[in-house]
Short mmCIF file of N, CA and C in Angstrom, two decimals:
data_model
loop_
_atom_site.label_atom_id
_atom_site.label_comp_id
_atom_site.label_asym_id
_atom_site.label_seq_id
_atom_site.Cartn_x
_atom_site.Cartn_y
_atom_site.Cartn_z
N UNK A 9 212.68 173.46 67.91
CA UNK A 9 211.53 172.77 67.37
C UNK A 9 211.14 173.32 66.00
N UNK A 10 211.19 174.62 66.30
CA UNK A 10 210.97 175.36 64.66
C UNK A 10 212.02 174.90 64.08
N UNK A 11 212.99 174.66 64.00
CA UNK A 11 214.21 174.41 62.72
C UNK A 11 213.92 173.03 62.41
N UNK A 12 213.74 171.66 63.31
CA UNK A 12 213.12 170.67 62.81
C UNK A 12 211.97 170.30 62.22
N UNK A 13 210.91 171.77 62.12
CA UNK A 13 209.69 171.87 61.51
C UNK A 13 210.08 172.20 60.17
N UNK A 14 210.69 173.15 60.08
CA UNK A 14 211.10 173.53 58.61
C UNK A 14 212.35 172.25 58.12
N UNK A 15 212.95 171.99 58.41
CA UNK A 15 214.02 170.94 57.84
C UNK A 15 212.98 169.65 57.43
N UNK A 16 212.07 169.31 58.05
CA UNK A 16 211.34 168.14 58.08
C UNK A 16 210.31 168.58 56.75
N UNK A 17 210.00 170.24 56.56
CA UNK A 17 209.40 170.26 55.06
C UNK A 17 210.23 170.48 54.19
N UNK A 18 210.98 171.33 54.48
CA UNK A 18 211.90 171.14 53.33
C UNK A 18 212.48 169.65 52.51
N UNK A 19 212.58 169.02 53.12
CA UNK A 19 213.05 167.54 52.98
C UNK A 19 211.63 166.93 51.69
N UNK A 20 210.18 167.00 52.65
CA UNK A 20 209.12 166.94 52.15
C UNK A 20 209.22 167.49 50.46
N UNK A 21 209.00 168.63 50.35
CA UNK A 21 209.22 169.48 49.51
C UNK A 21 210.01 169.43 48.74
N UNK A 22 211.58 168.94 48.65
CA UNK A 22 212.41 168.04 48.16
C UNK A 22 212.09 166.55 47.65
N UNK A 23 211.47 166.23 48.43
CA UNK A 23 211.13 164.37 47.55
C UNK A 23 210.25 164.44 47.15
N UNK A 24 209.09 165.77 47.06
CA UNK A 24 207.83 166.02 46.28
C UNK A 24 207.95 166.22 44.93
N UNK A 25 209.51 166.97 44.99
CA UNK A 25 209.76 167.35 43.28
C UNK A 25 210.16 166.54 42.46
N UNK A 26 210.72 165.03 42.90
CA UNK A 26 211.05 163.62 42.51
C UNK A 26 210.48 162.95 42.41
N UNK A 27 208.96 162.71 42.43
CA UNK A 27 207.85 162.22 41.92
C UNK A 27 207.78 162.04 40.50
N UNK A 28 207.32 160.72 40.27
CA UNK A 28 207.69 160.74 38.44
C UNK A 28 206.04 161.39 38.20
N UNK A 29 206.60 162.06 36.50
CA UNK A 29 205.42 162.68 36.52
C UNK A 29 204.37 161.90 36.05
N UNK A 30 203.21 162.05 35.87
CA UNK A 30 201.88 161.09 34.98
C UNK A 30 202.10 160.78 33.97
N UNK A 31 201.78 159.59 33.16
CA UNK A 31 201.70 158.99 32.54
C UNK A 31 201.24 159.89 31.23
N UNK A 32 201.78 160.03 29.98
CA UNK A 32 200.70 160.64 29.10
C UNK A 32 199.71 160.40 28.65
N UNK A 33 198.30 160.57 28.32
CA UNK A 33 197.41 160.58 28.29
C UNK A 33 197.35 159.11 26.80
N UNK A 34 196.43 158.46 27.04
CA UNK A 34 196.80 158.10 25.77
C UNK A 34 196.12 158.19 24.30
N UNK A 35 197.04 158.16 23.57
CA UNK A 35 197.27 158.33 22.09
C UNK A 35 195.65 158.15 21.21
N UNK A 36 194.96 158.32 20.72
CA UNK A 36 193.75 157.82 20.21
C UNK A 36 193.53 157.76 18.81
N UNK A 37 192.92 156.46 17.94
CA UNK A 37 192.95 156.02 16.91
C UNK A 37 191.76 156.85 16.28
N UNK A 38 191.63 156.95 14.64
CA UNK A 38 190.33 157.28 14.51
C UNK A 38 188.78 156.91 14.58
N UNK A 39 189.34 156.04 15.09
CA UNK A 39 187.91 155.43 15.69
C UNK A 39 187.59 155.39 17.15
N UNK A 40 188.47 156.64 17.77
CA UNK A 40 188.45 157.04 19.04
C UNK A 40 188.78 156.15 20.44
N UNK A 41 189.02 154.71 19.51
CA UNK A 41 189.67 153.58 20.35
C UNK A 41 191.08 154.31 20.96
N UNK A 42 191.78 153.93 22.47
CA UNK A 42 193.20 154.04 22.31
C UNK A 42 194.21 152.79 21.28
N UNK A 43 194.76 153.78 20.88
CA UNK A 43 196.25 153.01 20.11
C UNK A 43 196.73 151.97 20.65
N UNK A 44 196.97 151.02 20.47
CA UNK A 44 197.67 150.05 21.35
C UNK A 44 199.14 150.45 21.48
N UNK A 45 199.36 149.79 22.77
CA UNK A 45 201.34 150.45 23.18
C UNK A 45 202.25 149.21 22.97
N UNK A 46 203.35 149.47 22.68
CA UNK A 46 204.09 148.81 22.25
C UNK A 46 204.06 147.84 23.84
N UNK A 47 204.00 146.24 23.27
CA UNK A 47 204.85 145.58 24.29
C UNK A 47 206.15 144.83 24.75
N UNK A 48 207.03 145.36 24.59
CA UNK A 48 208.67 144.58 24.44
C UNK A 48 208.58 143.31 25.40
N UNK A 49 208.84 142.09 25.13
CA UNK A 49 209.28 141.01 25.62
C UNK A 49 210.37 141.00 25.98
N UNK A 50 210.81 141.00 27.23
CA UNK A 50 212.47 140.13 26.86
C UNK A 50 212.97 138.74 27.39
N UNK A 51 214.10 138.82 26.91
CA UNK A 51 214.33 137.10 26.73
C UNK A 51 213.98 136.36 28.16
N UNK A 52 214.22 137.37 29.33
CA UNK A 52 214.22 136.82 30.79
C UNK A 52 212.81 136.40 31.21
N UNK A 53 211.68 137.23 30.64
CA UNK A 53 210.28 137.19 30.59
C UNK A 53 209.40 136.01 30.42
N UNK A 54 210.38 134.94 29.53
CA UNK A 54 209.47 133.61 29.27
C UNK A 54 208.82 132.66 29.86
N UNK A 55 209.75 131.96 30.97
CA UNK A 55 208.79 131.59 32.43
C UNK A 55 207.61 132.34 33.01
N UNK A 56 207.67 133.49 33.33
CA UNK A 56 206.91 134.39 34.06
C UNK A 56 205.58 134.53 33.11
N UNK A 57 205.68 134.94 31.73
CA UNK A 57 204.36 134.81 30.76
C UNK A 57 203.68 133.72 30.39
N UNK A 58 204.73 132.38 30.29
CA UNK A 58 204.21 131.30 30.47
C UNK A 58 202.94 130.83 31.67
N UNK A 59 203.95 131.03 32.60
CA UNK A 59 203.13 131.05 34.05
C UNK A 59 202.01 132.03 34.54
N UNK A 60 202.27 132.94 33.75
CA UNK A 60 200.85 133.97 34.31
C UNK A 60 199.82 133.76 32.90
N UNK A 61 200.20 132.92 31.81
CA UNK A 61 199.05 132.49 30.75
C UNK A 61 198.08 131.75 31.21
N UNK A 62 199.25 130.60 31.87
CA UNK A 62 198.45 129.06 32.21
C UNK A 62 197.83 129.29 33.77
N UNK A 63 197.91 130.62 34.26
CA UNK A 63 196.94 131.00 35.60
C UNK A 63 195.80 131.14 35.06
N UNK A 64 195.68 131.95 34.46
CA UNK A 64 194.58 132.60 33.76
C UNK A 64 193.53 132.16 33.05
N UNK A 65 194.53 131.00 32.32
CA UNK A 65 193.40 129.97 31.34
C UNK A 65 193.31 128.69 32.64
N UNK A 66 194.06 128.43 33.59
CA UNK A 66 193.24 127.98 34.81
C UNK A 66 191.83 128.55 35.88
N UNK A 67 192.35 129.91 35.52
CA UNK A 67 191.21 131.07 36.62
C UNK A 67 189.69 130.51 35.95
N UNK A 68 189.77 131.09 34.07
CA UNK A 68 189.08 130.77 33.75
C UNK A 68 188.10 129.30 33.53
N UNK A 69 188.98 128.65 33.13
CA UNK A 69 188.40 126.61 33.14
C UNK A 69 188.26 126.57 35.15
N UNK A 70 188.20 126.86 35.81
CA UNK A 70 188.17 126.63 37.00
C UNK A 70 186.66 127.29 37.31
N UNK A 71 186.58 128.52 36.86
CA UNK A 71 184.68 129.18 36.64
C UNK A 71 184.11 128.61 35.93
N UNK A 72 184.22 127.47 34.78
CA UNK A 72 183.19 126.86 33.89
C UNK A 72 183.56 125.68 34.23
N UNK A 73 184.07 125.20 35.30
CA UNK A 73 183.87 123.75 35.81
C UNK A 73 184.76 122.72 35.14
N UNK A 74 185.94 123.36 34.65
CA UNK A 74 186.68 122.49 33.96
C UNK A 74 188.19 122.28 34.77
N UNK A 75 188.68 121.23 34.23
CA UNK A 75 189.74 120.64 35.62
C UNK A 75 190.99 121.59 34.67
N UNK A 76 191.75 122.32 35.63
CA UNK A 76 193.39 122.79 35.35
C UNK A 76 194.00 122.14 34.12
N UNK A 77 194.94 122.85 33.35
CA UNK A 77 196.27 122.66 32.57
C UNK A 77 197.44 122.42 32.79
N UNK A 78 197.91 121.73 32.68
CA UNK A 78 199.44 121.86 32.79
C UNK A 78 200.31 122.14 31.86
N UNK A 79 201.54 123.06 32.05
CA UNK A 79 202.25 123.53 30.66
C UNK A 79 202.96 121.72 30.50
N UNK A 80 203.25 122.14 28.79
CA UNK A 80 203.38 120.83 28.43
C UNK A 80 204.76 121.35 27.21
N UNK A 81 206.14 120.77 27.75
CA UNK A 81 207.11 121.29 26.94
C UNK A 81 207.10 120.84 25.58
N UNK A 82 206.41 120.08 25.03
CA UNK A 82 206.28 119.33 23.90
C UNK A 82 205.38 120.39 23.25
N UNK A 83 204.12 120.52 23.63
CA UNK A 83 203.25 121.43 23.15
C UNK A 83 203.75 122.93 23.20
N UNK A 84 204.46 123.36 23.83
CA UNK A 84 204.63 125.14 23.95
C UNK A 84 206.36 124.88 22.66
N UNK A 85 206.97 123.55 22.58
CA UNK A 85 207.65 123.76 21.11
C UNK A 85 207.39 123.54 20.25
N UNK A 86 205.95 123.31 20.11
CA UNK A 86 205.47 123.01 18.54
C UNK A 86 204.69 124.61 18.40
N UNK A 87 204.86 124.99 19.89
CA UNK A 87 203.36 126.54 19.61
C UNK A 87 204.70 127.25 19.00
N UNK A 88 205.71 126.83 19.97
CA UNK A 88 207.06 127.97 19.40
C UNK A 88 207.56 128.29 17.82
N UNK A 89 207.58 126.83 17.33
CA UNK A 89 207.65 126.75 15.87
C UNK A 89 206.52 127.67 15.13
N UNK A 90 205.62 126.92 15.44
CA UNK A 90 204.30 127.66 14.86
C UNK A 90 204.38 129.34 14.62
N UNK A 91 204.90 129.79 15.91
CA UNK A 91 205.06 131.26 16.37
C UNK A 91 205.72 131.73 15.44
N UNK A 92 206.90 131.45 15.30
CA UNK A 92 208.13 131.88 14.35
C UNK A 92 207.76 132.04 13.14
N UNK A 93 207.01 130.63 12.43
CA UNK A 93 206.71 130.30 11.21
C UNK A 93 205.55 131.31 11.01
N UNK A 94 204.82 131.22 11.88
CA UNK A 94 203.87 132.87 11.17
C UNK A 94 204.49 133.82 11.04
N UNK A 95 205.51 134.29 11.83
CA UNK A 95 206.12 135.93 11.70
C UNK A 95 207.04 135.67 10.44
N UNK A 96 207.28 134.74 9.65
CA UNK A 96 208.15 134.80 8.72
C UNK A 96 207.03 134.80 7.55
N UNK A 97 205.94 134.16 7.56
CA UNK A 97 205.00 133.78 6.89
C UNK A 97 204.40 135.38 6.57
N UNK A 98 204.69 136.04 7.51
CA UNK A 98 203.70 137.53 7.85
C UNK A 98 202.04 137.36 7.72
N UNK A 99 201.79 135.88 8.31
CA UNK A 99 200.63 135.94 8.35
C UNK A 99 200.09 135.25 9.24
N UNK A 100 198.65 135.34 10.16
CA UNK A 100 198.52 133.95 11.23
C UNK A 100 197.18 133.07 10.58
N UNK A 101 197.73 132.63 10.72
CA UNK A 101 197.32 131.14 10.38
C UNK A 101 197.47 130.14 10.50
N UNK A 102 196.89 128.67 10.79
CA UNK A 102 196.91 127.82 10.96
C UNK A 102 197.85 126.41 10.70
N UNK A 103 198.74 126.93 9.11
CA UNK A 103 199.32 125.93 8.48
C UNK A 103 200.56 126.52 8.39
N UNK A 104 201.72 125.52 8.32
CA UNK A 104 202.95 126.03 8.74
C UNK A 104 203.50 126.34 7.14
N UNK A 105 204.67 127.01 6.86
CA UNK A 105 204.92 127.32 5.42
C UNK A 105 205.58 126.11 4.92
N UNK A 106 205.63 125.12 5.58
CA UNK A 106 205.21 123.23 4.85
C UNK A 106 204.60 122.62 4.34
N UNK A 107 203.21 123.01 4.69
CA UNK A 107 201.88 122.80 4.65
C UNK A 107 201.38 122.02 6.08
N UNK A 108 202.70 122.23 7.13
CA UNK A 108 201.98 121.24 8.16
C UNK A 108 200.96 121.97 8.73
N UNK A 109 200.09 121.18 9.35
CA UNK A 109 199.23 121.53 10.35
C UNK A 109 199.27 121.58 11.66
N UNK A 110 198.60 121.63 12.47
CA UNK A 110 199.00 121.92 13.87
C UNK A 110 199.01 119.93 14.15
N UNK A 111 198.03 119.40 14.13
CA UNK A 111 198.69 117.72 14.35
C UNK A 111 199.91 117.10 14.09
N UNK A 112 200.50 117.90 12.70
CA UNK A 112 201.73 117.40 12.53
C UNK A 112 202.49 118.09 13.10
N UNK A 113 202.61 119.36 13.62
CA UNK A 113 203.57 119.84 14.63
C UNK A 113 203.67 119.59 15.64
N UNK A 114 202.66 118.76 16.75
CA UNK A 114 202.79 118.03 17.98
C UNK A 114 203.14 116.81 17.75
N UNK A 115 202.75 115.93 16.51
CA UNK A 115 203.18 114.88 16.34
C UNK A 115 205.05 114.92 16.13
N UNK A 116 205.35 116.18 15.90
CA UNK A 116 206.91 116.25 15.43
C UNK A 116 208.11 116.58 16.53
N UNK A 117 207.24 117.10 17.48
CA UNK A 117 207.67 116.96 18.80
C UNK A 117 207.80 116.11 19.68
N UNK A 118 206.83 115.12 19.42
CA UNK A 118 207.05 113.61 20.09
C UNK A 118 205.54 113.83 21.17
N UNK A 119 204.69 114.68 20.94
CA UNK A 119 203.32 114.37 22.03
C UNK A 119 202.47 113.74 21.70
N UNK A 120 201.99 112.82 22.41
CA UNK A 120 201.56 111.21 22.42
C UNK A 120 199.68 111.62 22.13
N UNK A 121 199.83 112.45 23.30
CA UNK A 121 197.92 112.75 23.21
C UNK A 121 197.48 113.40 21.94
N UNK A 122 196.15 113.82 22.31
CA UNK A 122 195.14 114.37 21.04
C UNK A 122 195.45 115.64 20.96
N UNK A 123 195.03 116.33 19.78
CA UNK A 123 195.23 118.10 19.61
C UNK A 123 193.44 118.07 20.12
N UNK A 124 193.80 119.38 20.92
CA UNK A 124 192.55 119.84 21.16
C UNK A 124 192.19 120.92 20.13
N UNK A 125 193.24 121.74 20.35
CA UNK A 125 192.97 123.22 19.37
C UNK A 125 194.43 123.90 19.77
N UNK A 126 193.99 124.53 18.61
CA UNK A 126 194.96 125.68 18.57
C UNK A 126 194.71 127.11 18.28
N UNK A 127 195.19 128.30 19.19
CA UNK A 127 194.59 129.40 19.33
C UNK A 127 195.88 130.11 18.52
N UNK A 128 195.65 131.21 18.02
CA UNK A 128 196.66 131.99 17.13
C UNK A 128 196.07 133.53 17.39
N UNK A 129 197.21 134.56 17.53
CA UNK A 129 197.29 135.59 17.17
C UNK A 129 198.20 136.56 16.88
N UNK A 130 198.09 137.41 16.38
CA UNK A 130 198.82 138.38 15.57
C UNK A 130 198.55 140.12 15.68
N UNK A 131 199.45 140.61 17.08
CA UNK A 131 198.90 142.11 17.52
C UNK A 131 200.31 142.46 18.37
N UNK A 132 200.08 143.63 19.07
CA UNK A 132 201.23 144.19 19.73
C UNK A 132 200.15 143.86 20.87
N UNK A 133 199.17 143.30 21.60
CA UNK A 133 199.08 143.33 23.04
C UNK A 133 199.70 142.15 23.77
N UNK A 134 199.60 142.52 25.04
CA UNK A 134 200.01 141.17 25.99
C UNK A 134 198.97 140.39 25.69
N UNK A 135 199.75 139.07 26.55
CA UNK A 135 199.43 137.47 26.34
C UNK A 135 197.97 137.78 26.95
N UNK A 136 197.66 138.70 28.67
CA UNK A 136 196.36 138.16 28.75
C UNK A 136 195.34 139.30 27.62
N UNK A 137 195.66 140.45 27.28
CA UNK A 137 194.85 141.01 26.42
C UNK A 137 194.49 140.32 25.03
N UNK A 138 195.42 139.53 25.17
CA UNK A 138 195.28 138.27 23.43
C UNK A 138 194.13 136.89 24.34
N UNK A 139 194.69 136.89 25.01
CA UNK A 139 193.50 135.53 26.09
C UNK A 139 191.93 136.02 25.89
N UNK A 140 192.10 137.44 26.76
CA UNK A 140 190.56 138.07 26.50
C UNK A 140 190.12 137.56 24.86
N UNK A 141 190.88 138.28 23.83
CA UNK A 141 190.00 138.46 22.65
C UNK A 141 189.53 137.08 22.61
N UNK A 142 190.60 136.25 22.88
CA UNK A 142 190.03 134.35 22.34
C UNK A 142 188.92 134.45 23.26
N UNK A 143 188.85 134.40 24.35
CA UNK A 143 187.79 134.62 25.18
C UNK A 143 186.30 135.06 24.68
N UNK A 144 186.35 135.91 23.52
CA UNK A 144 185.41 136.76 22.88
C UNK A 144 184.96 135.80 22.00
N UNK A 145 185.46 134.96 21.19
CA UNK A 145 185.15 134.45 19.87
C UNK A 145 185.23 133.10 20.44
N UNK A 146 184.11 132.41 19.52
CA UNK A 146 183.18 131.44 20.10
C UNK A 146 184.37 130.23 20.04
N UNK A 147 184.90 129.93 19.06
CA UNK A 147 185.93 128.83 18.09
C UNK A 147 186.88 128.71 19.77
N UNK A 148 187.46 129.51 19.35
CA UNK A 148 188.97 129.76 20.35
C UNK A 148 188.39 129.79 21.68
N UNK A 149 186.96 130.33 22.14
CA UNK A 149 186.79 130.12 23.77
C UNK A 149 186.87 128.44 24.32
N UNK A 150 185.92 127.90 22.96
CA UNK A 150 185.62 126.32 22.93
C UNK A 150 187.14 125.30 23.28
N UNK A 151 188.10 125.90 22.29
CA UNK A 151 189.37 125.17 22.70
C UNK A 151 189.91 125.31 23.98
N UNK A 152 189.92 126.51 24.25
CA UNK A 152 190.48 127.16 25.92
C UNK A 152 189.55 126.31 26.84
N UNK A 153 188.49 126.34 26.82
CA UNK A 153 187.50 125.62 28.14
C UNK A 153 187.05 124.21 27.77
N UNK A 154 188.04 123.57 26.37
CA UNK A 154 187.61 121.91 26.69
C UNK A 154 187.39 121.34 27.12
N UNK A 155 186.54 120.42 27.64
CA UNK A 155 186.57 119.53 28.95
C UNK A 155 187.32 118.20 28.85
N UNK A 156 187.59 117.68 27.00
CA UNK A 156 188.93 117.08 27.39
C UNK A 156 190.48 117.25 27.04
N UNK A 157 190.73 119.01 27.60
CA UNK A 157 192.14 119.36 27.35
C UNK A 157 192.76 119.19 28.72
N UNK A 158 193.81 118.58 28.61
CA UNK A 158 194.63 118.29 29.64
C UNK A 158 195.72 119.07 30.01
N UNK A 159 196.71 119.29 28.97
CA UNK A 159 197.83 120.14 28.62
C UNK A 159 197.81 121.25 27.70
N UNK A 160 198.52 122.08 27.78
CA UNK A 160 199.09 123.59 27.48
C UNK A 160 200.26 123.30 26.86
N UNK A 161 200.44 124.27 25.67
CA UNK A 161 201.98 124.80 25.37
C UNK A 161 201.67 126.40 24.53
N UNK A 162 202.56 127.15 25.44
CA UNK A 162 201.88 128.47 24.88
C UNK A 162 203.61 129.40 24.37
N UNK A 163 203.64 129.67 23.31
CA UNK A 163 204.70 130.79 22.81
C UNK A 163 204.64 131.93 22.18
N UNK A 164 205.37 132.33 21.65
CA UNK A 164 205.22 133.74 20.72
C UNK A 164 206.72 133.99 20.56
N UNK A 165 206.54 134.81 18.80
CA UNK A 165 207.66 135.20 18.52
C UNK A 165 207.59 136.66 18.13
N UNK A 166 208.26 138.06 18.34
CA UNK A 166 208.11 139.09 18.95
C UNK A 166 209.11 139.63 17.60
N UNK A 167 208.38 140.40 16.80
CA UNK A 167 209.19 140.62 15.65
C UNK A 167 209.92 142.10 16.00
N UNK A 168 211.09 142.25 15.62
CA UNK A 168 211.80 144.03 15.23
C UNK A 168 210.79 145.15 15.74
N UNK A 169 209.88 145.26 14.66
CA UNK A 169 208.72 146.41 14.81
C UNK A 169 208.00 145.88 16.29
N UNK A 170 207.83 145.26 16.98
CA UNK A 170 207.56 145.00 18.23
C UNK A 170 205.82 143.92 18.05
N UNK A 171 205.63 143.62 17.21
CA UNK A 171 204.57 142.44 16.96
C UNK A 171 204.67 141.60 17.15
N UNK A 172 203.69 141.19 18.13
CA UNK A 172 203.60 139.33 18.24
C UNK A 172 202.93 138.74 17.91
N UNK A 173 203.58 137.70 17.74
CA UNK A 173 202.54 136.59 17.07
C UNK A 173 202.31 135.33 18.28
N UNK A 174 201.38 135.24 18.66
CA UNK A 174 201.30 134.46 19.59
C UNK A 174 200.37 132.71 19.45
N UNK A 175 200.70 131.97 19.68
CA UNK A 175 200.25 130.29 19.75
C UNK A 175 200.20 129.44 21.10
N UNK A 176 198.82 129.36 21.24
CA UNK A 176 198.48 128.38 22.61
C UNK A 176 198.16 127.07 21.14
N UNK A 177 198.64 126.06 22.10
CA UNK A 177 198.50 124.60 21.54
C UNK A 177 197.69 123.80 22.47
N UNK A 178 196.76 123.06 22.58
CA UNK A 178 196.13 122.48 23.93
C UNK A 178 195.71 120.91 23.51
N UNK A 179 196.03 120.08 23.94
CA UNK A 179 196.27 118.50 23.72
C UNK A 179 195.41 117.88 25.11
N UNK A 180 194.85 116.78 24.94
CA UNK A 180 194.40 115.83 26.04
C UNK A 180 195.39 114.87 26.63
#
């Protein structure tokens, strides 16, 4: 009984030392904010961020009484364009380096309905830490909780240095 007492800690004591260790503490800016951490995308990831965007901006329109989204492939390839065209642009903004606008980029895709809005950003966080900020600012909450947006198209293009630029498109 004693040798299966000790074999049974030892074992213990063995898979104790294989514990990954803690996380490092994190990094802090001078304004005592944490640093933001890099977020790598990869290519396999796109369904899954898609789908956990359009939960989220459902969670939310579902608490302010507004009816669900549906992703809309027309709209998430005009957000895609959009996406790209800012990271080449190195800037976010609204107008494509055409001069198109966001109407003419759904119109160029072939989507029939109205532009509701279009949300833009430009940071290293995830999709829902970029949701929150729109969330924050009055413009971009208004487009997210339309009461007549019907459809979604949401992308991002994920530069070298690890920055994204991210585009929700939202149409009736």
């Amino acid at each position: 009984m004693a040798r299966l007492l000790i074999l049974c800690l030892s074992a213990l004591l063995a898979l104790s030392a294989c514990a990954a260790p803690p996380p490092p503490p994190p990094q802090l800016g001078a304004d005592g904010r944490p640093l933001p951490r890099l977020y790598r995308i990869k290519p396999g990831d796109t369904r899954e961020i898609q789908f956990r965007m359009l939960d989220s901006v459902n969670a939310l329109r579902q608490a302010a009484g507004a009816v669900p989204l549906t992703l809309d492939d027309r709209l998430t390839a005009a957000a895609a364009t959009h996406a790209r065209d800012m990271s080449v642009q190195n800037r976010p903004w609204h107008f494509g380096s055409d001069g198109s606008s966001p109407v003419d980029r759904i119109r160029r895709v072939g989507y029939t309905g109205q532009l509701v809005g279009e949300t833009i950003s430009e940071t290293y966080e995830t999709e829902l830490e970029t949701l929150a900020a729109w969330m924050e600012e009055d413009v971009t909450r208004r487009v997210i909780l339309s009461p007549n947006a019907r459809k979604m198209g949401f992308a991002w293009n994920q530069d070298p240095t690890g920055k994204i630029w991210w585009t929700m498109t939202i149409g009736s």
